Amino acid sequence: MEKHIINLIEKYYAGQTSPEEESQLIQFFSKEEDLGNLEEYRAEFIQSDSWQTVEASEDFKARLLQQFSEPQKPKGSHLIINRNWLSIAAGVLLLITGFLLGRTSPNSSTSPNDELLALQTEVQSLRTMMIVSLFEQPRASDRIKAVRMAESLENPVEEAIGVLINAINEDPNTNVRLASIKALSAFRGVPEVQKALLSAISNQDSPIVQIELLRSIKKYNGQEKEPILLELLDQNDLDEQVKEYIQQILKSI
Amino acid sequence: MNIQLFQQQITRLTDPLFRFALWRLGRREEAEDAVQDTFLRIWEMRDSLSKYDRLDYLAFRILRNLCIDRARKRKLDIKDWPKNLDLATDLQSPHRKIELREELMAVEKAARALPEQQKTILFLRNIEGYSTKEVAEMLEMKVNTVEVKLSRARKGLRKILKR
């Protein structure tokens, strides 16, 4: 038996084993007992076998099937429809802008300031709608577009702040989370934003995102960050660089 | 392709594609994003899918390119890879079990250090169990080239592990 396995191992390293022969090898190396001289090969074959059992989560599978579920509107076309809708929304935005600008002409009977204010509110509200819609897109690049749009809002609109905070805590993509942190820095004067950035740190598994959050927090003068940072330092699995950065901030308080 | 057929393909291909993306990228959420993008791209090509004999080949090709793009954008870190892969054996010795876990991590690390094509070939042959001929068709290579690259990948892994 052992001679047969040694022959198969040789064939394996020459890249000439068939999938069936490889199954034999995997089966052999999955045995509970000590394999003597052949023990050194075990990890390589166990690795293949271990990966074969890895599966996507049920939640992800359900989301995928749902995404491509409607007979006439699978996500691909849903995405196209949404993109079309966004183009239409952008068009409407331009039309309203033009229309309202026309009404604010010197011949208009209403006050130009009122008209301008109405125009700004309309534009703001349409932009917020577009941001929310883009955040629902499956592609990370679309969600980053939403972040960019939210970033360019002149006033701290509650809804935009809400979606950015949500993106920091919930978005699966690191780049979207990083972009959202940067965007939220524009609203640093809002106490809820500071609070949200602070509480988001412990939700993150990526040290890069944690450091970006800490960078943002460093800029705020509030003392309330101290207990949260101290609590974070107690976490056993905290990345060393993150730990170091927290200590720097604590020294500067 | 209609939506029902597409759903069947999703059910069939999600796990293998996810495994590949996770194997290449290390992070579950990033792997999910890449798989989702792959299905979106295939759906966008739905009118011309009849020219492809095997949808799985097409899906793996798209996903491989997406993974390469993503890996270029950020430095991959071995810490990202799943640490708790199920040991596919139940060893009697607890000491050996710990040792084997460490060896398994070393294999993971060594596999990431392989050249791009070798990594893909190693995955398709060792983990997904495609035959050399199938891998050659999927990656549009000669069977002999796949054999050579597979041999280099396996020997390379062995060499790194023996250091």
Coordinates of C-alpha atoms in Angstrom, one line a residue:
Chain A
M1 CA 0.0 0.0 0.0
E2 CA 2.7 2.4 1.1
K3 CA 4.7 1.8 -2.2
H4 CA 1.5 2.5 -4.2
I5 CA 1.1 5.8 -2.3
I6 CA 4.7 6.8 -2.9
N7 CA 4.3 6.1 -6.6
L8 CA 1.2 8.3 -6.6
I9 CA 3.0 11.1 -4.7
E10 CA 5.7 11.1 -7.4
K11 CA 3.1 11.2 -10.1
Y12 CA 1.3 14.0 -8.2
Y13 CA 4.4 16.2 -8.1
A14 CA 4.9 15.6 -11.8
G15 CA 1.4 17.0 -12.3
Q16 CA 0.3 13.7 -13.9
T17 CA -2.2 12.2 -11.4
S18 CA -5.8 11.9 -12.4
P19 CA -8.5 13.4 -10.1
E20 CA -9.4 9.8 -9.1
E21 CA -5.8 9.1 -8.0
E22 CA -5.7 12.4 -6.1
S23 CA -8.9 11.3 -4.3
Q24 CA -7.0 8.2 -3.3
L25 CA -4.2 10.3 -1.9
I26 CA -6.6 12.6 0.0
Q27 CA -8.3 9.5 1.4
F28 CA -5.0 8.0 2.5
F29 CA -3.8 11.3 4.2
S30 CA -7.1 11.7 6.0
K31 CA -6.5 8.6 8.1
E32 CA -6.5 9.1 11.9
E33 CA -3.4 7.1 12.5
D34 CA 0.3 8.2 12.4
L35 CA 1.6 7.8 8.8
G36 CA 5.2 7.5 9.7
N37 CA 7.6 8.9 7.0
L38 CA 4.6 10.0 4.9
E39 CA 3.3 12.2 7.7
E40 CA 5.2 15.2 6.3
Y41 CA 2.9 15.2 3.2
R42 CA -0.3 15.2 5.2
A43 CA -0.9 19.0 5.4
E44 CA -0.8 19.4 1.6
F45 CA -3.5 16.9 1.0
I46 CA -5.6 17.9 4.0
Q47 CA -5.5 21.5 2.7
S48 CA -7.3 20.6 -0.5
D49 CA -9.8 18.6 1.4
S50 CA -10.4 21.3 4.0
W51 CA -11.0 23.9 1.2
Q52 CA -13.5 21.6 -0.5
T53 CA -15.8 22.0 2.5
V54 CA -15.8 25.8 2.3
E55 CA -19.2 27.2 1.2
A56 CA -20.8 30.5 0.7
S57 CA -23.2 31.5 3.5
E58 CA -26.9 30.7 3.1
D59 CA -27.6 34.4 3.5
F60 CA -25.4 35.3 0.5
K61 CA -26.9 32.6 -1.6
A62 CA -30.4 33.8 -0.8
R63 CA -29.4 37.4 -1.6
L64 CA -28.0 36.3 -5.0
L65 CA -31.1 34.3 -5.9
Q66 CA -33.3 37.2 -4.8
Q67 CA -31.2 39.6 -6.9
F68 CA -31.9 37.6 -10.0
S69 CA -35.4 36.6 -9.2
E70 CA -38.1 38.8 -10.9
P71 CA -38.9 37.3 -14.3
Q72 CA -38.6 40.5 -16.2
K73 CA -36.4 42.4 -13.8
P74 CA -33.4 40.4 -12.8
K75 CA -30.8 42.4 -10.9
G76 CA -28.7 42.9 -14.1
S77 CA -31.7 44.6 -15.8
H78 CA -32.8 46.0 -12.4
L79 CA -29.4 47.6 -12.3
I80 CA -29.9 49.0 -15.8
I81 CA -33.4 50.2 -14.9
N82 CA -31.9 51.9 -11.8
R83 CA -29.2 53.4 -13.8
N84 CA -31.8 54.6 -16.3
W85 CA -33.8 55.9 -13.5
L86 CA -30.8 57.7 -12.2
S87 CA -30.2 59.3 -15.6
I88 CA -33.8 60.4 -15.7
A89 CA -33.5 61.8 -12.2
A90 CA -30.4 63.7 -13.2
G91 CA -32.3 65.0 -16.2
V92 CA -35.2 66.1 -14.0
L93 CA -32.7 67.7 -11.7
L94 CA -31.4 69.8 -14.6
L95 CA -34.9 70.7 -15.8
I96 CA -36.0 71.8 -12.3
T97 CA -32.8 73.8 -11.9
G98 CA -33.3 75.5 -15.3
F99 CA -37.0 76.1 -14.6
L100 CA -36.4 77.5 -11.1
L101 CA -33.5 79.6 -12.4
G102 CA -35.8 81.0 -15.1
R103 CA -38.3 81.9 -12.4
T104 CA -35.7 83.8 -10.4
S105 CA -35.1 86.1 -13.4
P106 CA -35.3 89.9 -12.8
N107 CA -38.8 89.9 -14.3
S108 CA -40.2 87.4 -11.8
S109 CA -42.7 88.8 -9.3
T110 CA -41.6 86.7 -6.3
S111 CA -38.5 87.4 -4.3
P112 CA -35.3 86.0 -5.9
N113 CA -34.0 84.9 -2.5
D114 CA -37.1 82.8 -1.8
E115 CA -36.9 81.2 -5.3
L116 CA -33.2 80.5 -4.8
L117 CA -33.9 78.8 -1.5
A118 CA -36.7 76.7 -3.0
L119 CA -34.3 75.7 -5.8
Q120 CA -31.6 74.7 -3.3
T121 CA -34.0 72.6 -1.3
E122 CA -35.3 70.9 -4.5
V123 CA -31.8 70.1 -5.7
Q124 CA -30.7 68.9 -2.3
S125 CA -33.7 66.6 -1.9
L126 CA -33.2 65.1 -5.4
R127 CA -29.5 64.6 -4.7
T128 CA -30.3 62.8 -1.4
M129 CA -32.7 60.5 -3.3
M130 CA -30.0 59.7 -5.8
I131 CA -27.5 59.0 -3.0
V132 CA -29.9 56.6 -1.2
S133 CA -30.6 54.8 -4.5
L134 CA -26.9 54.4 -5.4
F135 CA -26.2 53.0 -2.0
E136 CA -28.6 50.2 -2.7
Q137 CA -26.6 49.1 -5.8
P138 CA -24.7 45.8 -5.6
R139 CA -21.5 47.1 -7.1
A140 CA -19.0 48.7 -4.7
S141 CA -18.1 51.3 -7.4
D142 CA -21.7 52.5 -7.5
R143 CA -21.8 52.8 -3.7
I144 CA -18.5 54.8 -3.8
K145 CA -20.3 57.2 -6.3
A146 CA -23.0 57.6 -3.6
V147 CA -20.3 58.5 -1.1
R148 CA -18.8 61.1 -3.4
M149 CA -22.2 62.7 -4.0
A150 CA -22.9 62.7 -0.2
E151 CA -19.5 64.3 0.3
S152 CA -20.4 67.2 -2.1
L153 CA -23.6 68.1 -0.3
E154 CA -23.2 71.6 1.1
N155 CA -25.4 71.2 4.2
P156 CA -25.3 68.4 6.7
V157 CA -28.4 66.6 5.5
E158 CA -29.6 64.1 8.0
E159 CA -30.4 61.4 5.5
A160 CA -27.0 61.6 3.8
I161 CA -25.3 61.4 7.1
G162 CA -27.5 58.5 8.0
V163 CA -26.5 56.5 4.9
L164 CA -22.9 57.3 5.4
I165 CA -22.9 56.1 9.0
N166 CA -24.8 53.0 7.9
A167 CA -22.2 52.4 5.1
I168 CA -19.3 52.6 7.7
N169 CA -21.0 50.0 9.9
E170 CA -22.7 47.7 7.3
D171 CA -21.0 47.9 3.9
P172 CA -19.1 44.7 3.2
N173 CA -16.5 46.5 1.0
T174 CA -13.5 48.1 2.7
N175 CA -13.1 50.8 0.1
V176 CA -16.7 51.9 0.5
R177 CA -16.2 52.1 4.3
L178 CA -13.0 54.1 3.9
A179 CA -14.6 56.5 1.5
S180 CA -17.6 57.0 3.8
I181 CA -15.3 57.9 6.7
K182 CA -13.6 60.5 4.6
A183 CA -16.9 61.9 3.5
L184 CA -18.3 62.1 7.0
S185 CA -15.3 64.2 8.0
A186 CA -17.0 67.0 6.1
F187 CA -19.7 66.9 8.7
R188 CA -17.4 66.8 11.7
G189 CA -19.2 69.7 13.4
V190 CA -22.3 67.5 13.9
P191 CA -22.1 65.8 17.3
E192 CA -24.0 62.6 16.0
V193 CA -21.2 62.2 13.4
Q194 CA -18.5 62.2 16.1
K195 CA -20.4 59.8 18.2
A196 CA -21.1 57.5 15.2
L197 CA -17.4 57.5 14.2
L198 CA -16.4 56.6 17.7
S199 CA -18.8 53.7 18.1
A200 CA -18.0 52.4 14.6
I201 CA -14.4 51.4 15.6
S202 CA -15.4 48.3 17.5
N203 CA -17.6 47.1 14.6
Q204 CA -14.7 47.0 12.2
D205 CA -12.6 43.9 11.5
S206 CA -10.2 45.7 9.2
P207 CA -7.2 47.5 10.9
I208 CA -7.0 49.9 7.9
V209 CA -10.6 51.0 8.5
Q210 CA -10.0 51.3 12.3
I211 CA -7.0 53.5 11.7
E212 CA -8.9 55.7 9.3
L213 CA -11.7 56.1 11.9
L214 CA -9.1 56.9 14.6
R215 CA -7.6 59.6 12.3
S216 CA -11.0 61.2 11.9
I217 CA -11.6 61.1 15.7
K218 CA -8.2 62.5 16.5
K219 CA -9.3 65.8 14.9
Y220 CA -12.1 66.2 17.4
N221 CA -11.5 67.9 20.7
G222 CA -14.2 66.1 22.7
Q223 CA -13.1 64.2 25.9
E224 CA -15.8 61.5 25.4
K225 CA -13.5 59.6 23.2
E226 CA -11.1 58.7 26.0
P227 CA -13.2 56.0 27.7
I228 CA -14.1 54.4 24.4
L229 CA -10.5 54.3 23.3
L230 CA -9.4 52.8 26.6
E231 CA -12.1 50.1 26.3
L232 CA -10.8 49.4 22.8
L233 CA -7.2 49.0 24.1
D234 CA -8.5 46.1 26.3
Q235 CA -9.5 44.0 23.2
N236 CA -7.2 41.0 22.9
D237 CA -7.5 40.7 19.1
L238 CA -6.7 44.4 18.4
D239 CA -4.1 44.9 15.7
E240 CA -0.7 46.2 17.1
Q241 CA -0.6 49.2 14.8
V242 CA -4.2 50.2 15.8
K243 CA -3.1 49.8 19.5
E244 CA -0.1 52.1 18.9
Y245 CA -2.3 54.7 17.2
I246 CA -4.8 54.7 20.1
Q247 CA -2.0 55.2 22.6
Q248 CA -0.8 58.2 20.6
I249 CA -4.2 59.7 20.6
L250 CA -4.6 59.1 24.3
K251 CA -1.4 60.9 25.0
S252 CA -2.5 63.9 23.0
I253 CA -5.8 64.2 25.0
Chain B
M1 CA -30.6 32.6 -21.2
N2 CA -33.8 33.0 -19.2
I3 CA -33.9 33.9 -15.5
Q4 CA -34.9 30.3 -14.4
L5 CA -31.9 28.8 -16.1
F6 CA -29.7 31.6 -14.8
Q7 CA -30.9 30.9 -11.2
Q8 CA -30.0 27.2 -11.7
Q9 CA -26.5 28.2 -12.7
I10 CA -26.2 30.5 -9.7
T11 CA -27.2 27.6 -7.4
R12 CA -24.7 25.3 -9.1
L13 CA -21.8 27.7 -9.3
T14 CA -21.9 29.9 -6.2
D15 CA -20.0 27.6 -3.9
P16 CA -17.1 26.8 -6.2
L17 CA -16.8 30.5 -7.3
F18 CA -17.0 31.6 -3.7
R19 CA -14.2 29.2 -2.7
F20 CA -12.0 30.4 -5.5
A21 CA -12.6 34.1 -4.6
L22 CA -12.0 33.4 -0.9
W23 CA -8.9 31.4 -1.7
R24 CA -7.5 34.3 -3.8
L25 CA -8.7 37.2 -1.7
G26 CA -8.9 35.9 1.8
R27 CA -11.9 38.0 3.0
R28 CA -15.4 36.7 2.9
E29 CA -17.1 40.0 2.1
E30 CA -14.7 40.7 -0.7
A31 CA -15.1 37.2 -2.1
E32 CA -18.9 37.7 -2.0
D33 CA -18.5 41.0 -3.9
A34 CA -16.4 39.4 -6.5
V35 CA -18.8 36.5 -7.0
Q36 CA -21.7 38.9 -7.3
D37 CA -19.9 41.0 -9.9
T38 CA -19.1 37.8 -11.8
F39 CA -22.8 36.9 -12.0
L40 CA -23.8 40.4 -13.0
R41 CA -21.3 40.4 -15.8
I42 CA -22.5 37.0 -17.0
W43 CA -26.1 38.3 -16.9
E44 CA -25.1 41.3 -18.9
M45 CA -23.8 38.9 -21.6
R46 CA -26.9 36.7 -21.5
D47 CA -27.7 37.3 -25.2
S48 CA -24.4 35.9 -26.4
L49 CA -24.0 33.1 -23.9
S50 CA -24.9 30.4 -26.4
K51 CA -21.4 30.7 -27.9
Y52 CA -19.9 29.4 -24.7
D53 CA -20.0 25.6 -24.2
R54 CA -19.3 25.7 -20.5
L55 CA -20.7 28.5 -18.3
D56 CA -18.4 27.4 -15.4
Y57 CA -15.3 28.1 -17.6
L58 CA -16.6 31.5 -18.4
A59 CA -17.5 32.3 -14.8
F60 CA -14.1 31.2 -13.5
R61 CA -12.3 33.3 -16.2
I62 CA -14.3 36.4 -15.3
L63 CA -13.8 35.8 -11.6
R64 CA -10.1 35.2 -11.9
N65 CA -9.7 38.6 -13.7
L66 CA -11.8 40.3 -11.0
C67 CA -9.7 38.8 -8.3
I68 CA -6.5 39.8 -10.0
D69 CA -7.8 43.4 -10.2
R70 CA -8.8 43.4 -6.6
A71 CA -5.5 41.9 -5.4
R72 CA -3.6 44.6 -7.3
K73 CA -5.6 47.3 -5.5
R74 CA -4.7 46.2 -2.0
K75 CA -1.8 44.3 -0.5
L76 CA -3.1 40.9 0.4
D77 CA -2.3 39.8 3.9
I78 CA -2.0 36.2 5.1
K79 CA -3.9 37.3 8.3
D80 CA -7.0 37.8 6.2
W81 CA -7.3 34.1 5.3
P82 CA -9.7 31.9 7.1
K83 CA -7.9 30.5 10.2
N84 CA -10.4 27.9 11.2
L85 CA -10.6 25.7 8.1
D86 CA -12.1 22.4 9.2
L87 CA -9.4 19.8 9.6
A88 CA -10.5 17.1 7.2
T89 CA -9.2 14.4 9.6
D90 CA -9.7 13.6 13.2
L91 CA -6.3 12.8 14.5
Q92 CA -5.9 10.9 17.7
S93 CA -3.0 13.0 19.0
P94 CA -4.0 16.5 20.1
H95 CA -0.3 17.6 19.8
R96 CA -0.2 16.4 16.2
K97 CA -3.5 18.2 15.6
I98 CA -2.0 21.5 16.7
E99 CA 1.1 20.8 14.6
L100 CA -1.1 20.0 11.6
R101 CA -3.0 23.3 11.9
E102 CA 0.3 25.2 11.8
E103 CA 1.4 23.2 8.8
L104 CA -1.9 23.9 7.2
M105 CA -1.3 27.7 7.7
A106 CA 2.2 27.2 6.2
V107 CA 0.6 25.5 3.1
E108 CA -1.9 28.4 2.8
K109 CA 1.0 31.0 3.0
A110 CA 3.1 29.1 0.5
A111 CA 0.2 28.8 -1.9
R112 CA -0.2 32.6 -1.9
A113 CA 3.4 33.0 -2.8
L114 CA 3.1 31.1 -6.1
P115 CA 3.0 32.8 -9.4
E116 CA -0.5 33.9 -10.7
Q117 CA -1.2 31.1 -13.2
Q118 CA 0.2 28.4 -10.9
K119 CA -2.2 29.6 -8.1
T120 CA -5.2 29.3 -10.4
I121 CA -4.2 25.9 -11.8
L122 CA -3.5 24.5 -8.4
F123 CA -6.9 25.6 -7.1
L124 CA -8.8 24.2 -10.1
R125 CA -7.0 20.9 -10.0
N126 CA -6.5 20.3 -6.3
I127 CA -9.6 21.9 -4.8
E128 CA -12.3 21.9 -7.5
G129 CA -11.1 18.6 -9.0
Y130 CA -11.2 19.7 -12.6
S131 CA -9.1 17.4 -14.9
T132 CA -5.9 18.8 -16.5
K133 CA -7.7 18.7 -19.9
E134 CA -10.6 20.7 -18.4
V135 CA -8.3 23.3 -16.9
A136 CA -6.5 23.6 -20.2
E137 CA -9.8 24.3 -22.0
M138 CA -10.9 26.7 -19.3
L139 CA -7.7 28.7 -19.3
E140 CA -7.1 28.3 -23.1
M141 CA -3.8 26.6 -22.6
K142 CA -2.2 23.4 -23.9
V143 CA -2.6 20.3 -21.7
N144 CA 1.1 19.9 -21.5
T145 CA 1.5 23.5 -20.3
V146 CA -1.0 23.0 -17.6
E147 CA 0.8 19.8 -16.5
V148 CA 4.1 21.6 -16.4
K149 CA 2.7 24.6 -14.4
L150 CA 0.8 22.2 -12.1
S151 CA 4.0 20.3 -11.4
R152 CA 5.9 23.5 -10.7
A153 CA 3.2 24.7 -8.4
R154 CA 3.1 21.5 -6.4
K155 CA 6.9 21.2 -6.2
G156 CA 7.1 24.9 -5.4
L157 CA 4.8 24.4 -2.5
R158 CA 6.8 21.4 -1.3
K159 CA 10.0 23.4 -1.5
I160 CA 8.6 26.3 0.5
L161 CA 7.3 23.9 3.1
K162 CA 10.5 22.0 3.5
R163 CA 12.5 25.3 4.3

